[in-house]
Coordinates of C-alpha atoms in Angstrom, one line a residue:
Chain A
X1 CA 3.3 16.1 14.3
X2 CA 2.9 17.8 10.5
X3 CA 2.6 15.4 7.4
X4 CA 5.0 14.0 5.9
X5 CA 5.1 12.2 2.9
X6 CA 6.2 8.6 2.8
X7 CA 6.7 5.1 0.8
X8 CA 4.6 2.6 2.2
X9 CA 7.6 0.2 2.7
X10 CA 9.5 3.3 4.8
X11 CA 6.1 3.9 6.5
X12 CA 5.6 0.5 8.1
X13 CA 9.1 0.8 9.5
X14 CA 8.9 3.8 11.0
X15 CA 5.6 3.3 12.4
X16 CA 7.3 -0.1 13.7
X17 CA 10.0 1.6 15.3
X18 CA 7.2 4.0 17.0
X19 CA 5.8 0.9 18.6
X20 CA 8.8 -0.1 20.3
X21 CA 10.0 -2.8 17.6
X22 CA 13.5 -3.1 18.2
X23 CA 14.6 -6.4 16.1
X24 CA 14.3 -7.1 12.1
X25 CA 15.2 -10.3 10.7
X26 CA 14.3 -10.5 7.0
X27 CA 15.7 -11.5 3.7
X28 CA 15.5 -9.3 0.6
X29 CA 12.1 -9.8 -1.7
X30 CA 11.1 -7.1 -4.0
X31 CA 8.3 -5.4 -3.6
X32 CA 8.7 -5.1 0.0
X33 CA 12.7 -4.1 0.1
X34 CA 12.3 -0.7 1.1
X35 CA 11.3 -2.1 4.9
X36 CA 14.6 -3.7 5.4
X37 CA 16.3 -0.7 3.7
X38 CA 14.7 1.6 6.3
X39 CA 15.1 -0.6 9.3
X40 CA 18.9 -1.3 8.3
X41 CA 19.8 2.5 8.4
X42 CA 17.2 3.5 11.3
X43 CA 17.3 0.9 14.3
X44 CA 21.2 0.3 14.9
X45 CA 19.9 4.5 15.7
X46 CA 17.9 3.5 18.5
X47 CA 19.7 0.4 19.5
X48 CA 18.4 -2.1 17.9
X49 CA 19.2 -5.1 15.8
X50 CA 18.7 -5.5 12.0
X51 CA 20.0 -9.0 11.1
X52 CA 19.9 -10.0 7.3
X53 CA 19.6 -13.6 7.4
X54 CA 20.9 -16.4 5.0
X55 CA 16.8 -16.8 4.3
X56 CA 13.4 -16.5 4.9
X57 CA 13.1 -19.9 7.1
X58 CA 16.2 -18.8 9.1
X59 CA 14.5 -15.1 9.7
X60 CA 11.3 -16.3 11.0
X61 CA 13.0 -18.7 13.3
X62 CA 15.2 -15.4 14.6
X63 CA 11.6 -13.8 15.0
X64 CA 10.9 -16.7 17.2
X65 CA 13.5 -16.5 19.1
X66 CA 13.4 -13.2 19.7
X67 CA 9.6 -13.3 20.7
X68 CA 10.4 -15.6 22.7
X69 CA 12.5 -13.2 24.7
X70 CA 9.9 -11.6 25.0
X71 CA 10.9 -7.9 23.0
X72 CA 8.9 -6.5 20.3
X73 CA 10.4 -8.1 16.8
X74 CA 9.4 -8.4 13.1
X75 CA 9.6 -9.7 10.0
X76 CA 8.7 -8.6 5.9
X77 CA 9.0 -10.3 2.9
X78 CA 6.2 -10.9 0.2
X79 CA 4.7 -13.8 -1.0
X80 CA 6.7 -17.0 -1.6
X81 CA 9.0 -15.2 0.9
X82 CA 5.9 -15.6 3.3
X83 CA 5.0 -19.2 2.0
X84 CA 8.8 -20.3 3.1
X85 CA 8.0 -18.7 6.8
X86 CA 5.0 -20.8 7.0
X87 CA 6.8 -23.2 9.5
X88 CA 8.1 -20.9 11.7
X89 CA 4.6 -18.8 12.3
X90 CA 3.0 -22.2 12.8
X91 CA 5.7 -22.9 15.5
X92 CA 5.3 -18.9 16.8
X93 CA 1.3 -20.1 17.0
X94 CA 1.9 -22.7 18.6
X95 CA 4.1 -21.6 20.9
X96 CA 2.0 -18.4 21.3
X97 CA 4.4 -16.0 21.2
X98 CA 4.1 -12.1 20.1
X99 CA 5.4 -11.1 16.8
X100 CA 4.6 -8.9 13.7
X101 CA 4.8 -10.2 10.1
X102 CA 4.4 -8.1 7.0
X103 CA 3.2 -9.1 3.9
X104 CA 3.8 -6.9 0.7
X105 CA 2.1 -9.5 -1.4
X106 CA 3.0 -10.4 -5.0
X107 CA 1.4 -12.1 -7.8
X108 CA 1.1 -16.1 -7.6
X109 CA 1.4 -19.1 -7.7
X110 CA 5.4 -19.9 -7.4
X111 CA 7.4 -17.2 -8.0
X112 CA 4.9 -16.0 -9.8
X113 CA 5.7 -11.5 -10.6
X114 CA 6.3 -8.4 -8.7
X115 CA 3.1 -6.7 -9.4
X116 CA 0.3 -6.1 -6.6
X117 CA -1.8 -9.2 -5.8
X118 CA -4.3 -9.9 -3.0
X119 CA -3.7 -13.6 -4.1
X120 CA -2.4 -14.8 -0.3
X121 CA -5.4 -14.1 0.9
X122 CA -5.9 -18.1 2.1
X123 CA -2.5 -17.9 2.8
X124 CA -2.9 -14.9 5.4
X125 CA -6.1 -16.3 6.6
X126 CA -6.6 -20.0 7.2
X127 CA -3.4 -20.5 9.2
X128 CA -0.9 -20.6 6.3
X129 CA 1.4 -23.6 8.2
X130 CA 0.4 -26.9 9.8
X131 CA -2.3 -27.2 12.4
X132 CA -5.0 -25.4 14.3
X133 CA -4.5 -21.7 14.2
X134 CA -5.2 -18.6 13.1
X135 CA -3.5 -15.2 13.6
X136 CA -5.0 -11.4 13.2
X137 CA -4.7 -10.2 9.6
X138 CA -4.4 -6.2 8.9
X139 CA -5.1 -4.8 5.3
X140 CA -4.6 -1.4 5.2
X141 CA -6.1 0.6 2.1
X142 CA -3.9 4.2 2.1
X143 CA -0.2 4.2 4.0
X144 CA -2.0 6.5 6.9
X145 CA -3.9 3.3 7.5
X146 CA -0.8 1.0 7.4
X147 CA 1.1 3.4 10.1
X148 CA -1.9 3.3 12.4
X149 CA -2.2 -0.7 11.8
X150 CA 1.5 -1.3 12.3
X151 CA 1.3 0.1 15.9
X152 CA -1.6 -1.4 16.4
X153 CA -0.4 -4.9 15.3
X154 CA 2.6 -4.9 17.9
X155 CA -0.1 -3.9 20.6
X156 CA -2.4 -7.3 19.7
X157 CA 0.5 -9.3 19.5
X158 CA 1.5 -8.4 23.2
X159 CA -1.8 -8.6 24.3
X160 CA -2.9 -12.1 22.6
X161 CA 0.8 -13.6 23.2
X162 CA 0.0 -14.3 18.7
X163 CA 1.6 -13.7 15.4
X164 CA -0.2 -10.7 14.0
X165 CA 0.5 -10.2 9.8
X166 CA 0.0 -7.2 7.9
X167 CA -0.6 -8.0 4.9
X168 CA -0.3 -4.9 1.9
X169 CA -0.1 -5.1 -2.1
X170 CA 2.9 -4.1 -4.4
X171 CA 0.7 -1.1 -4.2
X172 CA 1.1 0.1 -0.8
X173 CA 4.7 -0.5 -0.2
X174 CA 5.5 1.2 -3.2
X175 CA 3.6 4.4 -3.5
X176 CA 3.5 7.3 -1.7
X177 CA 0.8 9.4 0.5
X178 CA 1.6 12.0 3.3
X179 CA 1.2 10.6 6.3
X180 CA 0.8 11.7 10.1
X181 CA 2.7 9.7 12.8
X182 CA 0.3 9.9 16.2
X183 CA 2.1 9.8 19.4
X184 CA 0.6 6.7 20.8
X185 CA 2.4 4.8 24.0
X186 CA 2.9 1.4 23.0
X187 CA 0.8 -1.0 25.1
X188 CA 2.5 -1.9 28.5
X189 CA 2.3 -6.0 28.7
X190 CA 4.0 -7.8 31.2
X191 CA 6.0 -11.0 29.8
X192 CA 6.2 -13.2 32.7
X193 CA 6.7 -15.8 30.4
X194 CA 9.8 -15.0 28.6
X195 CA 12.8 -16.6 28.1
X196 CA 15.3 -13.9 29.3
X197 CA 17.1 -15.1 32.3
X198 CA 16.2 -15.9 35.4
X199 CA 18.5 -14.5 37.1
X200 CA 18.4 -16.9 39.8
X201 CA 15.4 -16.0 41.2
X202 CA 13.0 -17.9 38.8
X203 CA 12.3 -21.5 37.3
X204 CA 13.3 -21.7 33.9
X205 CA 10.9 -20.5 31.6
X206 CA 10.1 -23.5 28.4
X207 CA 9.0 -21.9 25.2
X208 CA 7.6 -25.0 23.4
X209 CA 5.4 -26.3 20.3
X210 CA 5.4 -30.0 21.6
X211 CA 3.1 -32.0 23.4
X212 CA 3.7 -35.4 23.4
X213 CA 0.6 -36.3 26.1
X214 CA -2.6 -36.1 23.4
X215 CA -5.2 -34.8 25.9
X216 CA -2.2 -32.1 26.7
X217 CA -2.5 -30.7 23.2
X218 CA -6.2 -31.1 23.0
X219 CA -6.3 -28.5 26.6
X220 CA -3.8 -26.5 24.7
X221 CA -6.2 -26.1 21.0
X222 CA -8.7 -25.7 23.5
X223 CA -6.9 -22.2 24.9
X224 CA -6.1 -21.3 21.2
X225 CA -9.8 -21.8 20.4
X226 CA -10.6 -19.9 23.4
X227 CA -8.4 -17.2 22.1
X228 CA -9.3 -16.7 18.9
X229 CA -13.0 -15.9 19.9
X230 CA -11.8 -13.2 22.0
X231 CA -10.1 -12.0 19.2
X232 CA -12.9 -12.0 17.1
X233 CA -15.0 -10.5 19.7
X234 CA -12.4 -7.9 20.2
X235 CA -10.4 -7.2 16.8
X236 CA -12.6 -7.3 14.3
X237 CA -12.2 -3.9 12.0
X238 CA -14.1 -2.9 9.3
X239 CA -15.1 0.2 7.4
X240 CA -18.6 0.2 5.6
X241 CA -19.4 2.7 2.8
X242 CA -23.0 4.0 1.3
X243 CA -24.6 1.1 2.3
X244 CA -28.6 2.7 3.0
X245 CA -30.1 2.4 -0.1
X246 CA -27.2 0.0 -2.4
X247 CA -28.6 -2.7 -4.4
X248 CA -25.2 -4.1 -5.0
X249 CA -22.3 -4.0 -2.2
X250 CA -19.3 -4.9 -2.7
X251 CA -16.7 -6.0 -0.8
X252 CA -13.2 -5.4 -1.1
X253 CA -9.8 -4.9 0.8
X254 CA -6.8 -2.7 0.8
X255 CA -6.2 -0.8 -2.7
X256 CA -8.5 -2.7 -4.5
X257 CA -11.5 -1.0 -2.2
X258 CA -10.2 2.2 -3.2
X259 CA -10.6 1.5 -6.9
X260 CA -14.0 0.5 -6.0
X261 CA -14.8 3.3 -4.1
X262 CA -13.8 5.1 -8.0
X263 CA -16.4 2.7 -9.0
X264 CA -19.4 3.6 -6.8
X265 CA -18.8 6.6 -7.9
X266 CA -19.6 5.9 -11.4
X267 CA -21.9 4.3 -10.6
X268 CA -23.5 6.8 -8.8
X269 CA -23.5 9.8 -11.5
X270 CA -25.7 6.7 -13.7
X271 CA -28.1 6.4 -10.6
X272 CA -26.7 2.5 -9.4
X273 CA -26.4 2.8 -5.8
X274 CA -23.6 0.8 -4.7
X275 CA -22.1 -0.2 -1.4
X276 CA -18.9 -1.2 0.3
X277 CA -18.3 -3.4 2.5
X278 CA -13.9 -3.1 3.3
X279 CA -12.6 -5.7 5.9
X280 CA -9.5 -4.2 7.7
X281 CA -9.5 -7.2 9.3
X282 CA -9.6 -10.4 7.2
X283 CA -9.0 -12.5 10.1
X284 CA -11.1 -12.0 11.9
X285 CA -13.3 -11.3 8.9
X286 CA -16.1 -9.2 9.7
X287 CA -19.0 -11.1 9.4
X288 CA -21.5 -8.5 11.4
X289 CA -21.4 -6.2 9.1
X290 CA -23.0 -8.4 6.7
X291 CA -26.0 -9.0 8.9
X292 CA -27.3 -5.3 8.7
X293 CA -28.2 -5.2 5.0
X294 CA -30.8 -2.9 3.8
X295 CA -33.7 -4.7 1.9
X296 CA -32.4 -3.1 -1.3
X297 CA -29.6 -4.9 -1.3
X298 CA -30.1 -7.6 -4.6
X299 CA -26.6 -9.0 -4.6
X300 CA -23.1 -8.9 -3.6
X301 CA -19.9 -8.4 -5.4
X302 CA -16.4 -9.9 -4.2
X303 CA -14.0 -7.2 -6.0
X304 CA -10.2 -9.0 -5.7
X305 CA -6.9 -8.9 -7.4
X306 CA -7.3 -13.0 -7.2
X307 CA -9.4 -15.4 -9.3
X308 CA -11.6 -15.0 -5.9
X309 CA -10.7 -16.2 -2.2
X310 CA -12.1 -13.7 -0.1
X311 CA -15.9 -14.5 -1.9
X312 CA -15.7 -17.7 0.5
X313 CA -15.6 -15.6 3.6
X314 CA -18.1 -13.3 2.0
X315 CA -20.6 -16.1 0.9
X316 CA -20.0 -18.0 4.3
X317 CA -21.1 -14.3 6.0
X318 CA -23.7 -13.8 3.2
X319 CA -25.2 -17.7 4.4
X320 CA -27.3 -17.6 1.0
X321 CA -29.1 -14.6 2.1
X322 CA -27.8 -12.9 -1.4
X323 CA -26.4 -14.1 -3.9
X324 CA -22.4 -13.6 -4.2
X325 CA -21.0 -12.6 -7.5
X326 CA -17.0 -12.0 -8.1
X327 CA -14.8 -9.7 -10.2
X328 CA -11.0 -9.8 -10.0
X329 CA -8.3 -9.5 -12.0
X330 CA -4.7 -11.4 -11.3
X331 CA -1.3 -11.6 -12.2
X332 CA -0.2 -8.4 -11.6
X333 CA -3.0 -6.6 -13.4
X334 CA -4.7 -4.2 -11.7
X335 CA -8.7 -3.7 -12.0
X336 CA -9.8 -0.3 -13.1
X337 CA -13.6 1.4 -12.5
X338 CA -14.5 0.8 -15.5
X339 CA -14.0 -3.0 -14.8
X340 CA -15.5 -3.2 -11.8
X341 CA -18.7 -0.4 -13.0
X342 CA -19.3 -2.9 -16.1
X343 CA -19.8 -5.9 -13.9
X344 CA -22.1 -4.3 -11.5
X345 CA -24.0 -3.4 -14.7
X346 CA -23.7 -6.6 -16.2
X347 CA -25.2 -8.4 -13.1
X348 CA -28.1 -5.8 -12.6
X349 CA -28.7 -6.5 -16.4
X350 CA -28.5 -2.8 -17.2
X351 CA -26.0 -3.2 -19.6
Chain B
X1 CA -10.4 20.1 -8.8
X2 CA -8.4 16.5 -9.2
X3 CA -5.1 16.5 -11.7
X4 CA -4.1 13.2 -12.6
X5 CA -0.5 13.2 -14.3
X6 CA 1.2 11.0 -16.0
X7 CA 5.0 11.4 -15.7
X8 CA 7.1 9.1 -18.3
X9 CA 10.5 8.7 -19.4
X10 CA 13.5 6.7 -19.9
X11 CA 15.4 6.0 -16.5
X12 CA 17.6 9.1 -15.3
X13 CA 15.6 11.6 -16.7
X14 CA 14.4 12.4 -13.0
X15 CA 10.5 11.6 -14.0
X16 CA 10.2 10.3 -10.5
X17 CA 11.3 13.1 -9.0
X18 CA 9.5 15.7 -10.9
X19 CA 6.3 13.7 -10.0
X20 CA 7.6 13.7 -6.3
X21 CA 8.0 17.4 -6.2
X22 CA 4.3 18.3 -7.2
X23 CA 3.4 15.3 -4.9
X24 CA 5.1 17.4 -1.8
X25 CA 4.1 20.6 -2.9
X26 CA -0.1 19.5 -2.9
X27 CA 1.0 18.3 0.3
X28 CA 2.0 21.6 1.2
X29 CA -1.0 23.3 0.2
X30 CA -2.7 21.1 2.7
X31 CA -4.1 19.0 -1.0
X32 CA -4.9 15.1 -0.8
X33 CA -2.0 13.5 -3.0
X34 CA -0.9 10.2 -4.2
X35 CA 2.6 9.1 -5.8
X36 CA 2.2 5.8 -7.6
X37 CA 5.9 4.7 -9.6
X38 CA 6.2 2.1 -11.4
X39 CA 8.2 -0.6 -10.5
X40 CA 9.3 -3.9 -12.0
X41 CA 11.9 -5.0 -14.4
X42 CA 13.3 -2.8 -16.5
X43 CA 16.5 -2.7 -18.5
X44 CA 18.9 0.2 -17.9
X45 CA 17.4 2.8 -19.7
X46 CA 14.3 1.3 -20.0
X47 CA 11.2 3.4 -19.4
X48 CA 10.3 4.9 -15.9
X49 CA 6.8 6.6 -14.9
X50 CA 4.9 7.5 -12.2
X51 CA 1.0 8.6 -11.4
X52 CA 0.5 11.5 -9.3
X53 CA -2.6 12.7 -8.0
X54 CA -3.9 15.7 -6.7
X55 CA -7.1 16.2 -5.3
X56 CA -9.5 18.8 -2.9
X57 CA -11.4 15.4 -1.6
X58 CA -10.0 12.2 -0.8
X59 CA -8.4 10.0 -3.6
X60 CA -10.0 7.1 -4.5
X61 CA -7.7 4.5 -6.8
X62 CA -3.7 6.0 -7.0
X63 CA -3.7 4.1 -10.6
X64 CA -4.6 6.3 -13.0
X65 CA -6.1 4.0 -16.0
X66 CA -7.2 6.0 -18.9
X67 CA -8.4 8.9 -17.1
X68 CA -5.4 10.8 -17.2
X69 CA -6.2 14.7 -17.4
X70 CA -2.1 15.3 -18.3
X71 CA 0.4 13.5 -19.7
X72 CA 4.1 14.4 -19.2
X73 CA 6.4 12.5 -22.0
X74 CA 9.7 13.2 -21.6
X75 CA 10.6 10.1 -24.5
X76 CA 9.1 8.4 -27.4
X77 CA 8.4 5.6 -26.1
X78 CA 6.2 7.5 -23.1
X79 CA 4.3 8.9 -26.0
X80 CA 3.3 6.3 -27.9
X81 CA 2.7 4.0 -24.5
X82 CA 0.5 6.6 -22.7
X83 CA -0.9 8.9 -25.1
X84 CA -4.0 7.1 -25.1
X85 CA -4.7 7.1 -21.5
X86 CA -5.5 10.9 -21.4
X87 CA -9.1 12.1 -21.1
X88 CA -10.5 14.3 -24.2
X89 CA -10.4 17.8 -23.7
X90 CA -6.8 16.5 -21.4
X91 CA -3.1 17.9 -22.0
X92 CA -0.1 16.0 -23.0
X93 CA 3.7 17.9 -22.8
X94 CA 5.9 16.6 -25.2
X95 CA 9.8 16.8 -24.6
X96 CA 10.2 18.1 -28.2
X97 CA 14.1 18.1 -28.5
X98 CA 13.6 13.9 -28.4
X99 CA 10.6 13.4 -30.0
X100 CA 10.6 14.4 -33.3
X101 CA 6.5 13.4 -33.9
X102 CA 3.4 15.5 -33.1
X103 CA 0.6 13.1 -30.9
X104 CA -2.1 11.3 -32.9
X105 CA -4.2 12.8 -30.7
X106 CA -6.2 15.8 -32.0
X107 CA -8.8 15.9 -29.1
X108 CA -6.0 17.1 -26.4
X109 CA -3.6 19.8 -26.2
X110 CA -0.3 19.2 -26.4
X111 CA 2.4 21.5 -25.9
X112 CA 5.8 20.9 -27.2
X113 CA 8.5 21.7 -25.2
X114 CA 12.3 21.0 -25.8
X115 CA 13.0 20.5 -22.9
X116 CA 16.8 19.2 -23.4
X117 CA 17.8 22.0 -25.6
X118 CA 16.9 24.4 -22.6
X119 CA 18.1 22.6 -20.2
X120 CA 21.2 22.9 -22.5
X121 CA 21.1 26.2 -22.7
X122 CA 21.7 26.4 -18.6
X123 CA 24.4 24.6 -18.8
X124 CA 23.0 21.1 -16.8
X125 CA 21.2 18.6 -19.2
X126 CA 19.4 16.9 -15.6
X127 CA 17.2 19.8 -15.3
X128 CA 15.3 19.0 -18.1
X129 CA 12.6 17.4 -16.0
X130 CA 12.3 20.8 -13.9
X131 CA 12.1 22.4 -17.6
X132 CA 9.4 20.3 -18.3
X133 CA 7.7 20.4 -14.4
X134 CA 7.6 24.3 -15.4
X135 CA 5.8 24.4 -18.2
X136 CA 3.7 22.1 -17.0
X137 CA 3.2 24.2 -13.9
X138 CA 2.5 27.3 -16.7
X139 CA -0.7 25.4 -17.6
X140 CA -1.7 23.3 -15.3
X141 CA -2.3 24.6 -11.7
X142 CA -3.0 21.8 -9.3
X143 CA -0.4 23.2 -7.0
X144 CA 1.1 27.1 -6.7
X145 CA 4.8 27.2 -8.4
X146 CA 6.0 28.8 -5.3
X147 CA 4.9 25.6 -3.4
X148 CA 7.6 23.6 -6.1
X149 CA 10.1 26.3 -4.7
X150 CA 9.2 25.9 -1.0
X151 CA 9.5 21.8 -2.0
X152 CA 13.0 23.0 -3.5
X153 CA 14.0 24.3 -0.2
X154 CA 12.7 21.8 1.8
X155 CA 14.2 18.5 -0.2
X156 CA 17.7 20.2 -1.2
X157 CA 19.1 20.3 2.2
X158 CA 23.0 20.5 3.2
X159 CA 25.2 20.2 0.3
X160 CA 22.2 20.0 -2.4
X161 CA 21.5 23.3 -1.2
X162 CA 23.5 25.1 -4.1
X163 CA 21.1 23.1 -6.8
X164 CA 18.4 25.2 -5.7
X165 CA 19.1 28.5 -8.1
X166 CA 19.4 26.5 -11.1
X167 CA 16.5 24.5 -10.6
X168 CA 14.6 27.6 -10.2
X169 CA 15.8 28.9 -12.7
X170 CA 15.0 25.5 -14.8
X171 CA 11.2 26.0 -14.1
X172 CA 11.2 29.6 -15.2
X173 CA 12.5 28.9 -17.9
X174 CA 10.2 26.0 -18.7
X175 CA 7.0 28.1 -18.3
X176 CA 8.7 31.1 -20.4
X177 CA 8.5 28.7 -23.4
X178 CA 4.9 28.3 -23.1
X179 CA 3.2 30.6 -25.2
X180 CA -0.6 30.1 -24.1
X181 CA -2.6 31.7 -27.2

């Protein structure tokens, strides 16, 4: 199929609809409200069902629902949109059921602005609701990326029976890069599980966060726990970048690892060898990559548009083998280069 | 080669669309683009820009800072807001039938370009931004002007078919007010 060139926000529905999503349930949240936009006009088209609901909590619960049905369903919204939905994914966990969530994240905390922020990043990736979970975590860095991670999220949702959130800035919904849809079947899981009718030929099927019995619940974490190191093992993504001879690598996710990628650059033409180390994954965060370091390697730099919350995954992968600076700007202000170039200077002492 | 425009204006001057159409056409050429708008609140009226980039290797950040090697500034207010983001040695278009100033720059160069009056002159004031994208296109070659046309033919489909002629003719007559010395 030839380029085409898309919106990130139209993007991640139509790569949604390619992997067999049939249902949306969302309420409107700038800067994600191209994705409802899109999905309103394009799945009644292929028979499916975009529901605008009275609000975020009521949405997520449809999601559940829906999952629990076992048919491939999602939801957007952006940051405090996300925060409300909280509940629901926690129940979704619990009740391990498939689902995709998208995050076009926002400046924080509260209502915080509209601009690009990576400030969710605890949010995304220490279970952002109540109890022990966690839940895969894409961050795409161009809106090719976000296509190929969209299918990919419905497939590791099916396969894991889990939530799986991609989670983009302000930045990738809202610009625009030509993209190339690849013909990929969706992956083929059987739902014995579901909730949709048994025709009289089955027991019921229970869909269920509950367990009153303690030593039930504990054999259930147990599963999850089970689970989520067989996703790690399996679904950890990264993308590493001039790392042979760097004496400073950095590590940054979706846009802003472009803007560093500017930055090494720079940095290069002044004979600094930098290196980049860009989760795609933040949960599961890719921790190997930090164990093959070359012996030039001083320090590392956490680049984020956050006042730093990634750096604790980075320093707990680091385990004082380096020491971990940070750089980041927040609010809705974006970091340049320049930023970025001066504080790799700064901490080599080359100023 | 790597052009990083600025397009500004004043909402409904079609600054987003003219950075869109160069966006399509690098696509075209088989070029590695970016189209970055702005977005937030504005009033009506308020300003509107977008960063487009177009590139023969892969593009690193879509925000273009103060590395801009063009500026397109279709209002006052563009000017003054983005004049200084341009790289020396850089070009800055200036819609010269609403901006009455020259650029305090003198380390850029700027072409002035009145881009309403022509647009005027055709007898549709909304195709002063393919005025504009034509001059610019005069100057500045990130993309072939016949891969704006082909973009012409491929985004005016069905009834916005018959816009085609007179935006074509809006971009000639944009670069015929270029005089390059």
């Amino acid at each position: 199929m030839a380029k085409v060139l898309m919106k990130g926000n139209e993007a991640i529905g139509a790569a949604a609809i390619k992997a067999g999503c049939k249902y949306f349930f969302g309420y409107p949240i700038t800067p994600q409200n191209e994705i409802p936009e899109y999905m309103s006009r394009e799945l009644p088209k292929v028979g499916g069902v975009f529901l605008q609901a009275e609000s975020e909590i009521a949405a997520i619960n449809m999601v559940y629902g829906a999952a629990g049905c076992g048919v491939r369903v999602m939801t957007s919204s952006s940051s405090p949109g996300i925060a409300l939905k909280q509940e629901g994914i926690s129940y979704i966990a619990g009740a391990e059921l498939p689902c995709v969530i998208v995050n076009i994240s926002r400046g924080g905390p509260g209502l915080g602005s509209i601009q690009p922020a990576q400030s969710d990043y605890y949010q995304s990736t220490r279970g952002g609701g109540n109890g022990d979970y966690f839940h895969p975590v894409y961050a795409p860095a161009s809106i090719q990326e976000t296509v190929d991670l969209m299918q990919e999220a419905f497939d590791v949702a099916d396969k894991y029976r889990t939530p799986v959130m991609v989670l983009g800035d302000g930045m990738i919904g809202q610009m625009m890069e030509p993209v190339e849809f690849f013909e990929r079947e969706p992956l083929k899981v059987e739902k014995p599980w579901a909730t949709n009718g048994t025709k009289g030929k089955r027991k019921p099927n229970i869909i269920n966060s509950l367990f009153i019995d303690p030593q039930a619940l504990e054999d259930h974490n147990h599963r999850l726990e089970e689970k989520f190191e067989l996703m790690k093992k399996n679904e950890t993504r990264v993308e590493t970048f001039n790392m042979e001879a760097a004496e400073v690598v950095c590590v940054a996710y979706g846009t802003t690892a472009r803007i560093v990628k500017n930055a090494i650059e720079n940095c290069k033409k002044e004979g600094i060898e930098v290196g980049l180390i860009r989760p795609i994954t933040l949960w599961p965060f890719p921790e190997a990559a930090f164990d093959e370091i070359s012996d030039t390697t001083k320090v590392f730099l956490s680049v984020e548009m956050s006042m730093g919350q990634m750096i604790d995954d980075v320093k707990i992968a680091v385990a004082g083998r380096r020491p971990v600076e940070f750089y980041g700007r927040s609010g809705g202000m974006i970091p340049t280069p320049e930023g970025v170039v001066q504080k790799i200077k700064s901490i080599l002492g080359r100023e | 080669m790597q052009e990083r425009a600025i397009f500004a204006g004043f909402g409904g001057q079609g600054v987003m669309s003219m950075g869109k159409l160069l966006t399509y056409a690098g696509m075209i050429e088989g070029k590695e683009v970016s189209w970055l708008p702005s977005y937030g609140p504005e009033m009506r009226g308020g300003t509107a820009n977008c960063h487009v980039t177009v590139s023969d290797a892969a593009i690193g950040s879509p925000v273009i800072t103060n590395d801009a090697t063009c500026l397109i500034a279709m209002n006052l207010p563009s000017l003054v807001k983005f004049e200084g983001d341009v790289v020396a040695g850089g070009v800055i278009f200036i819609n010269s039938t609403l901006i009455d100033i020259k650029t305090d720059r003198d380390d850029v160069h700027a072409y002035y370009v009145p881009a309403n009056d022509i647009a005027n002159d055709l007898g549709n004031l909304k195709v002063a931004n393919m005025v504009m994208l034509g001059a610019y296109l005069k100057v500045m070659h990130p993309v072939k002007e016949e891969s704006v046309v082909e973009t012409f033919h491929k985004l005016f489909t069905g009834a916005k078919e018959k816009l085609i002629p007179m935006n074509e003719e809006a971009l000639k007559r944009g670069a015929d007010s270029i005089v390059i010395a």
